[in-house]
Amino acid sequence: MTKIAHHIPDEMLAAYAAGRLPATFEMIVAAHVSMCDACRAALETHEMLGGTLMETAAPAAPLEGDLLERTLAQLDAPVEPDGAARTPPARMGIYPGPVAEALHHGPPRWRAAGGGVRQQILAEDGKSSVRLLYIPGGQAVPDHGHGGTELTMVLQGAFHDETGHFGPGDVEVADESLEHTPIADAGAACICLAATDARLRFRSLLPRLAQPFLRI
Amino acid sequence: MLAVRDNRDRAAFARLFAHFAPRVKGMLMRSGMGAAAAEDVVQDVMLAVWHKAHQFDPARAQVSGWVYRIARNRQVDLARKAGRPLPEEVETETPPEADPGAILGLAQEAGELRAALARLTPDQREVISRAYLGDLTHGEIREETGLPLGTIKSRIRLGLERLRHELKDLRRE
Ligand SMILES: [Zn+2]
């Protein structure tokens, strides 16, 4: 696999660690981290900072009653398959685990989206959505104005636009100020995971914190 | 933690529980959960600590960061119909092979991080804590404090600049 050149911005990794990211963007973060060791390390660093703050800064809340005894009594009970100890889903072909899970571990059911482009919407709630896009080689993605922020991650093939070239694992971050025309590279079709959220202003997402440890 | 992982030591688990359960509960309540709901999640999280212990790798995570991740994943899972999208797990040996140099290095960095956090002003520490322990968006922070968004953002930036400066010595050559 070619080297990943375009990563998840650090602010988004921090927001994912803290549980502050919209669900559609969580899908992109989880898919990219599945493929990118650098971003996994960065995410784990944010979790380390979160854990340190949880230990030192959050007021500890005394437990009521016999929670320890009730917990000890359940140590030998069977693990719930979708409980807190659940095993994250595995990769399926070109689809990283979290995408495979959203596809219910079956192939995409493509629908025509115009100009030879096909799509399958994985989740949608009015202001935000996440979908798979299938773009034939050499084809431009039809104009799709995005309010808010849009993240696009390549799963197969590649595309290029005014800002650069994106191959498997790469993530393009676009806000409303970016006008671009992504074009799939000639050859095999380009399959992407694309998430939009009309409400999220990327620049306001938050802190660049743990950078000193990471991007050395 | 390693006694829990390697020896399935229940007394060691009870000590972990005594340390982390009230802290996880405090974090969950800080981000808006009621006490009873928070205790249910605490129980889920601590049971997951027991069941996932074989994956814990002290060269990659401090126990607190690992517990923090399990707690956040559970909290978000419960808030979503479809559950939280999680990254695939890295395939490691179970338990992961011990790497004493990496374990020591991580512990030192964690110590320096704690020291750097302790040197922040209370204001700065509060800003960082909100980002990682609360679930407030910027808009909600404005409503809560009555400060305009720009002020919040510049406070965050000041907090971060200070943090980065403080954390600079963590940079490895
Ligand atoms: Zn990356």
Coordinates of C-alpha atoms and ligand atoms in Angstrom, one line a residue:
Chain A
M1 CA 0.0 0.0 0.0
T2 CA 1.2 3.5 -0.8
K3 CA 2.2 5.7 2.1
I4 CA -0.6 7.8 3.6
A5 CA 0.2 11.5 3.1
H6 CA -3.0 13.3 4.2
H7 CA -4.0 12.7 7.8
I8 CA -6.8 13.5 10.3
P9 CA -6.2 17.0 11.8
D10 CA -5.0 16.8 15.4
E11 CA -8.1 18.8 16.6
M12 CA -10.4 16.1 15.2
L13 CA -8.4 13.3 16.9
A14 CA -8.7 15.2 20.2
A15 CA -12.5 15.6 19.7
Y16 CA -12.9 11.9 18.9
A17 CA -10.9 11.0 22.0
A18 CA -13.2 13.2 24.1
G19 CA -16.4 12.0 22.5
R20 CA -17.2 15.5 21.0
L21 CA -17.3 14.6 17.3
P22 CA -20.4 14.1 15.2
A23 CA -21.1 10.5 14.4
T24 CA -20.5 10.9 10.7
F25 CA -17.0 12.2 11.3
E26 CA -16.3 9.5 13.9
M27 CA -16.7 7.0 11.1
I28 CA -13.9 8.7 9.1
V29 CA -11.6 9.0 12.1
A30 CA -12.2 5.3 13.0
A31 CA -11.7 4.2 9.4
H32 CA -8.5 6.3 9.0
V33 CA -7.0 5.2 12.4
S34 CA -7.6 1.6 11.4
M35 CA -5.1 2.2 8.5
C36 CA -2.8 4.8 9.9
D37 CA -0.3 4.1 12.7
A38 CA 0.7 7.8 13.1
C39 CA -2.9 8.9 13.7
R40 CA -3.5 5.9 16.0
A41 CA -0.5 7.1 18.1
A42 CA -1.8 10.6 18.1
L43 CA -5.2 9.4 19.2
E44 CA -3.7 7.4 22.0
T45 CA -1.8 10.4 23.2
H46 CA -5.0 12.4 23.5
E47 CA -6.5 9.6 25.4
M48 CA -3.5 9.7 27.7
L49 CA -4.1 13.4 28.3
G50 CA -7.8 12.7 28.9
G51 CA -7.0 9.9 31.3
T52 CA -4.5 12.1 33.2
L53 CA -7.1 14.8 33.5
M54 CA -9.7 12.3 34.6
E55 CA -7.4 11.2 37.4
T56 CA -6.3 14.6 38.5
A57 CA -8.8 17.3 37.5
A58 CA -12.3 15.7 37.5
P59 CA -13.9 15.7 41.0
A60 CA -14.2 12.1 41.9
A61 CA -17.8 11.1 42.7
P62 CA -18.2 8.8 45.7
L63 CA -20.0 5.6 44.9
E64 CA -23.4 4.9 46.4
G65 CA -24.1 1.5 47.8
D66 CA -22.4 -1.8 46.9
L67 CA -21.2 -1.2 43.3
L68 CA -17.9 -3.0 43.9
E69 CA -19.7 -6.1 45.3
R70 CA -22.1 -6.1 42.4
T71 CA -19.3 -5.8 39.9
L72 CA -17.2 -8.5 41.5
A73 CA -20.2 -10.8 41.4
Q74 CA -20.4 -10.4 37.6
L75 CA -16.7 -11.0 36.7
D76 CA -17.4 -14.5 35.6
A77 CA -20.6 -13.7 33.7
P78 CA -20.4 -14.1 29.9
V79 CA -19.3 -11.0 28.0
E80 CA -22.1 -9.1 26.2
P81 CA -21.2 -9.1 22.5
D82 CA -22.2 -5.4 22.0
G83 CA -21.3 -4.3 25.5
A84 CA -18.3 -2.1 26.7
A85 CA -15.9 -5.0 26.0
R86 CA -17.1 -5.6 22.5
T87 CA -14.5 -6.4 19.9
P88 CA -14.2 -3.8 17.1
P89 CA -15.2 -5.1 13.7
A90 CA -12.6 -6.5 11.3
R91 CA -11.7 -5.2 7.8
M92 CA -13.6 -6.5 4.8
G93 CA -11.7 -6.2 1.6
I94 CA -11.1 -2.5 0.9
Y95 CA -13.5 -1.5 3.7
P96 CA -12.0 -0.7 7.1
G97 CA -13.8 -2.4 10.1
P98 CA -16.1 0.5 11.1
V99 CA -17.2 0.8 7.4
A100 CA -17.7 -2.9 7.1
E101 CA -19.9 -2.7 10.3
A102 CA -22.0 0.1 8.8
L103 CA -22.4 -2.1 5.6
H104 CA -23.6 -5.0 7.9
H105 CA -20.6 -6.9 6.6
G106 CA -22.0 -7.2 3.1
P107 CA -21.2 -5.5 -0.2
P108 CA -22.4 -1.9 -0.9
R109 CA -25.8 -1.5 -2.6
W110 CA -24.9 1.2 -5.0
R111 CA -27.4 3.7 -6.4
A112 CA -26.8 6.0 -9.4
A113 CA -26.0 9.5 -8.3
G114 CA -25.5 11.0 -11.8
G115 CA -22.6 11.2 -14.3
G116 CA -21.7 7.6 -13.7
V117 CA -21.1 8.2 -10.0
R118 CA -22.7 5.8 -7.6
Q119 CA -23.3 6.1 -3.9
Q120 CA -24.6 4.4 -0.8
I121 CA -25.6 6.5 2.1
L122 CA -24.5 4.8 5.4
A123 CA -26.0 7.2 7.8
E124 CA -27.9 10.5 7.6
D125 CA -29.7 12.8 10.0
G126 CA -30.6 16.0 8.1
K127 CA -27.6 18.1 8.8
S128 CA -25.0 15.4 8.5
S129 CA -24.4 12.4 6.5
V130 CA -21.8 9.7 5.7
R131 CA -21.7 7.9 2.4
L132 CA -19.7 5.7 0.1
L133 CA -19.0 7.1 -3.4
Y134 CA -18.0 5.2 -6.5
I135 CA -16.4 7.4 -9.1
P136 CA -15.4 5.8 -12.5
G137 CA -11.7 6.4 -13.5
G138 CA -11.2 9.8 -15.0
Q139 CA -14.6 11.0 -13.9
A140 CA -15.2 14.3 -12.1
V141 CA -17.3 14.3 -8.9
P142 CA -20.5 16.3 -9.7
D143 CA -20.5 19.7 -8.1
H144 CA -21.5 19.3 -4.5
G145 CA -21.6 22.5 -2.5
H146 CA -20.8 21.8 1.1
G147 CA -21.8 24.1 3.9
G148 CA -19.9 23.3 7.0
T149 CA -17.1 20.7 6.8
E150 CA -16.6 17.8 4.6
L151 CA -14.2 14.9 5.1
T152 CA -13.4 12.5 2.2
M153 CA -11.2 9.4 2.7
V154 CA -10.1 7.3 -0.3
L155 CA -10.6 3.5 0.1
Q156 CA -9.6 2.4 -3.4
G157 CA -8.0 4.2 -6.4
A158 CA -7.2 7.9 -6.1
F159 CA -8.5 11.3 -6.9
H160 CA -6.9 14.7 -7.4
D161 CA -8.2 18.3 -7.2
E162 CA -6.8 21.8 -6.8
T163 CA -5.3 21.0 -3.4
G164 CA -3.5 17.8 -4.1
H165 CA -3.5 14.1 -4.8
F166 CA -5.3 11.6 -2.6
G167 CA -4.7 7.8 -2.5
P168 CA -5.9 5.0 -0.3
G169 CA -6.1 6.1 3.4
D170 CA -5.7 9.8 2.6
V171 CA -8.2 12.2 4.0
E172 CA -9.2 15.5 2.5
V173 CA -10.6 18.1 4.8
A174 CA -12.7 20.8 3.1
D175 CA -14.6 23.6 4.6
E176 CA -17.1 25.9 2.9
S177 CA -14.4 28.2 1.6
L178 CA -12.9 25.5 -0.5
E179 CA -14.2 25.3 -4.1
H180 CA -12.8 22.2 -5.6
T181 CA -13.5 19.7 -8.3
P182 CA -12.2 16.2 -7.4
I183 CA -11.4 14.0 -10.4
A184 CA -10.8 10.3 -10.1
D185 CA -7.4 9.1 -11.6
A186 CA -7.6 7.3 -14.8
G187 CA -7.9 3.5 -14.5
A188 CA -9.7 1.7 -11.7
A189 CA -12.7 3.4 -10.1
C190 CA -12.1 5.5 -7.0
I191 CA -14.1 4.5 -4.0
C192 CA -14.3 7.0 -1.2
L193 CA -16.0 7.5 2.2
A194 CA -17.4 11.0 2.5
A195 CA -18.8 12.7 5.6
T196 CA -20.4 16.1 5.8
D197 CA -21.7 18.1 8.7
A198 CA -23.4 21.4 8.0
R199 CA -23.1 22.6 11.5
L200 CA -19.5 22.0 12.2
R201 CA -16.9 24.7 11.7
F202 CA -13.7 22.9 11.5
R203 CA -11.5 25.8 12.6
S204 CA -13.4 26.1 15.8
L205 CA -13.0 22.4 16.7
L206 CA -10.4 22.9 19.4
P207 CA -7.0 22.5 20.9
R208 CA -3.8 21.4 19.4
L209 CA -2.6 20.0 22.6
A210 CA -0.4 16.9 22.7
Q211 CA 1.4 17.8 19.5
P212 CA 4.8 18.1 21.3
F213 CA 5.0 14.4 21.8
L214 CA 3.9 13.4 18.4
R215 CA 4.6 15.2 15.3
I216 CA 8.3 15.4 16.1
Chain B
M1 CA -3.2 -3.6 36.4
L2 CA -0.6 -6.2 35.4
A3 CA -1.7 -8.4 38.3
V4 CA -5.2 -8.3 36.9
R5 CA -4.0 -9.0 33.4
D6 CA -1.5 -11.8 34.1
N7 CA -2.8 -13.4 37.3
R8 CA -6.5 -12.6 37.1
D9 CA -6.0 -11.2 40.6
R10 CA -9.4 -10.1 42.1
A11 CA -7.9 -8.2 45.0
A12 CA -5.9 -6.2 42.5
F13 CA -9.0 -5.6 40.5
A14 CA -10.8 -4.3 43.6
R15 CA -7.9 -1.9 44.2
L16 CA -8.2 -0.7 40.6
F17 CA -11.9 -0.3 41.1
A18 CA -11.5 1.7 44.2
H19 CA -9.2 4.1 42.4
F20 CA -10.9 4.5 39.0
A21 CA -14.6 3.9 39.7
P22 CA -15.2 7.2 41.5
R23 CA -13.1 9.1 38.9
V24 CA -14.9 7.6 36.0
K25 CA -18.2 8.4 37.7
G26 CA -17.0 11.9 38.3
M27 CA -16.1 12.4 34.7
L28 CA -19.5 11.0 33.4
M29 CA -21.4 13.2 35.8
R30 CA -19.3 16.2 34.7
S31 CA -20.4 15.5 31.1
G32 CA -24.0 15.5 32.0
M33 CA -25.1 12.1 33.3
G34 CA -27.1 11.5 36.4
A35 CA -25.6 9.6 39.3
A36 CA -27.6 6.3 38.8
A37 CA -26.9 6.2 35.0
A38 CA -23.3 7.0 35.6
E39 CA -22.9 4.1 38.1
D40 CA -24.4 1.7 35.5
V41 CA -21.8 2.9 33.0
V42 CA -19.0 2.7 35.6
Q43 CA -19.9 -1.0 36.2
D44 CA -19.9 -1.7 32.4
V45 CA -16.5 0.0 32.1
M46 CA -14.9 -1.8 35.0
L47 CA -16.2 -5.1 33.8
A48 CA -14.7 -4.3 30.4
V49 CA -11.4 -3.5 32.1
W50 CA -11.5 -7.0 33.5
H51 CA -12.4 -8.7 30.2
K52 CA -10.1 -6.7 28.0
A53 CA -7.1 -6.8 30.4
H54 CA -5.2 -9.2 28.1
Q55 CA -4.9 -6.4 25.6
F56 CA -3.5 -3.8 28.0
D57 CA 0.0 -2.8 26.9
P58 CA 1.9 -0.6 29.3
A59 CA 4.3 0.4 26.5
R60 CA 1.4 2.1 24.7
A61 CA -0.9 3.3 27.3
Q62 CA -1.2 4.4 30.9
V63 CA -4.0 2.6 32.8
S64 CA -5.8 5.9 33.2
G65 CA -5.8 6.6 29.4
W66 CA -6.9 3.1 28.7
V67 CA -9.8 3.4 31.1
Y68 CA -10.6 6.8 29.8
R69 CA -11.0 5.3 26.3
I70 CA -13.2 2.5 27.4
A71 CA -15.4 4.9 29.3
R72 CA -15.8 7.4 26.4
N73 CA -16.5 4.6 23.9
R74 CA -19.2 3.2 26.2
Q75 CA -20.7 6.6 26.9
V76 CA -20.9 7.4 23.1
D77 CA -22.1 3.9 22.3
L78 CA -25.1 4.4 24.6
A79 CA -25.9 7.8 23.0
R80 CA -26.0 6.4 19.5
K81 CA -28.6 4.1 17.9
A82 CA -25.9 2.4 15.8
G83 CA -23.2 2.4 18.4
R84 CA -19.9 4.2 18.1
P85 CA -17.6 3.6 15.0
L86 CA -14.4 2.1 16.5
P87 CA -11.0 1.7 14.9
E88 CA -9.9 -1.9 14.2
E89 CA -7.6 -3.2 17.0
V90 CA -3.9 -3.6 16.4
E91 CA -3.0 -7.2 16.3
T92 CA -0.6 -7.9 19.1
E93 CA 0.4 -10.9 21.1
T94 CA -1.8 -11.3 24.2
P95 CA -0.6 -10.3 26.5
P96 CA 1.6 -7.9 24.5
E97 CA 5.3 -8.7 24.7
A98 CA 7.0 -6.6 27.5
D99 CA 9.3 -3.8 26.2
P100 CA 10.9 -2.4 29.4
G101 CA 12.5 0.6 27.6
A102 CA 9.3 1.7 26.0
I103 CA 7.3 1.1 29.2
L104 CA 9.7 3.3 31.2
G105 CA 9.8 5.9 28.4
L106 CA 6.0 6.2 28.4
A107 CA 5.8 6.4 32.2
Q108 CA 8.4 9.2 32.2
E109 CA 6.4 11.1 29.6
A110 CA 3.2 10.6 31.5
G111 CA 5.0 12.0 34.6
E112 CA 6.2 15.0 32.8
L113 CA 2.7 15.6 31.3
R114 CA 1.2 15.5 34.8
A115 CA 3.9 18.0 36.0
A116 CA 3.2 20.3 33.0
L117 CA -0.5 20.2 33.7
A118 CA 0.1 21.0 37.4
R119 CA 2.0 24.1 36.4
L120 CA -0.9 25.6 34.5
T121 CA -3.0 28.3 36.0
P122 CA -6.4 27.2 37.3
D123 CA -8.1 29.0 34.3
Q124 CA -6.0 27.2 31.8
R125 CA -6.5 23.8 33.5
E126 CA -10.2 24.4 33.4
V127 CA -10.2 25.1 29.7
I128 CA -8.2 21.9 29.0
S129 CA -10.4 19.9 31.3
R130 CA -13.6 21.1 29.5
A131 CA -12.2 19.9 26.2
Y132 CA -11.4 16.4 27.5
L133 CA -13.8 15.8 30.4
G134 CA -16.9 17.7 29.5
D135 CA -19.0 17.3 26.4
L136 CA -19.6 21.0 25.8
T137 CA -19.4 22.5 22.4
H138 CA -18.1 26.0 22.1
G139 CA -21.6 27.3 21.8
E140 CA -22.6 25.7 25.0
I141 CA -19.5 27.0 26.8
R142 CA -20.6 30.5 25.7
E143 CA -24.0 30.0 27.1
E144 CA -22.7 28.7 30.4
T145 CA -20.2 31.4 31.1
G146 CA -21.8 34.3 29.2
L147 CA -18.5 35.1 27.5
P148 CA -18.4 35.7 23.8
L149 CA -17.1 32.9 21.7
G150 CA -13.9 34.8 20.6
T151 CA -12.9 35.2 24.2
I152 CA -13.3 31.5 24.8
K153 CA -11.3 30.7 21.8
S154 CA -8.5 33.0 22.7
R155 CA -8.5 31.5 26.3
I156 CA -8.2 28.1 24.8
R157 CA -5.4 29.3 22.6
L158 CA -3.6 30.9 25.5
G159 CA -4.0 27.7 27.5
L160 CA -2.7 25.7 24.6
E161 CA 0.3 27.9 23.9
R162 CA 1.2 27.7 27.5
L163 CA 0.7 23.9 27.5
R164 CA 2.8 23.5 24.4
H165 CA 5.5 25.5 25.9
E166 CA 5.4 23.5 29.0
L167 CA 5.3 20.3 27.1
K168 CA 8.1 21.2 24.8
D169 CA 10.7 19.2 26.8
L170 CA 8.8 16.1 26.0
R171 CA 9.9 16.4 22.5
R172 CA 12.2 13.6 21.7
E173 CA 15.2 14.3 19.5
Ligands
ZN1 ZN -3.0 9.4 9.7

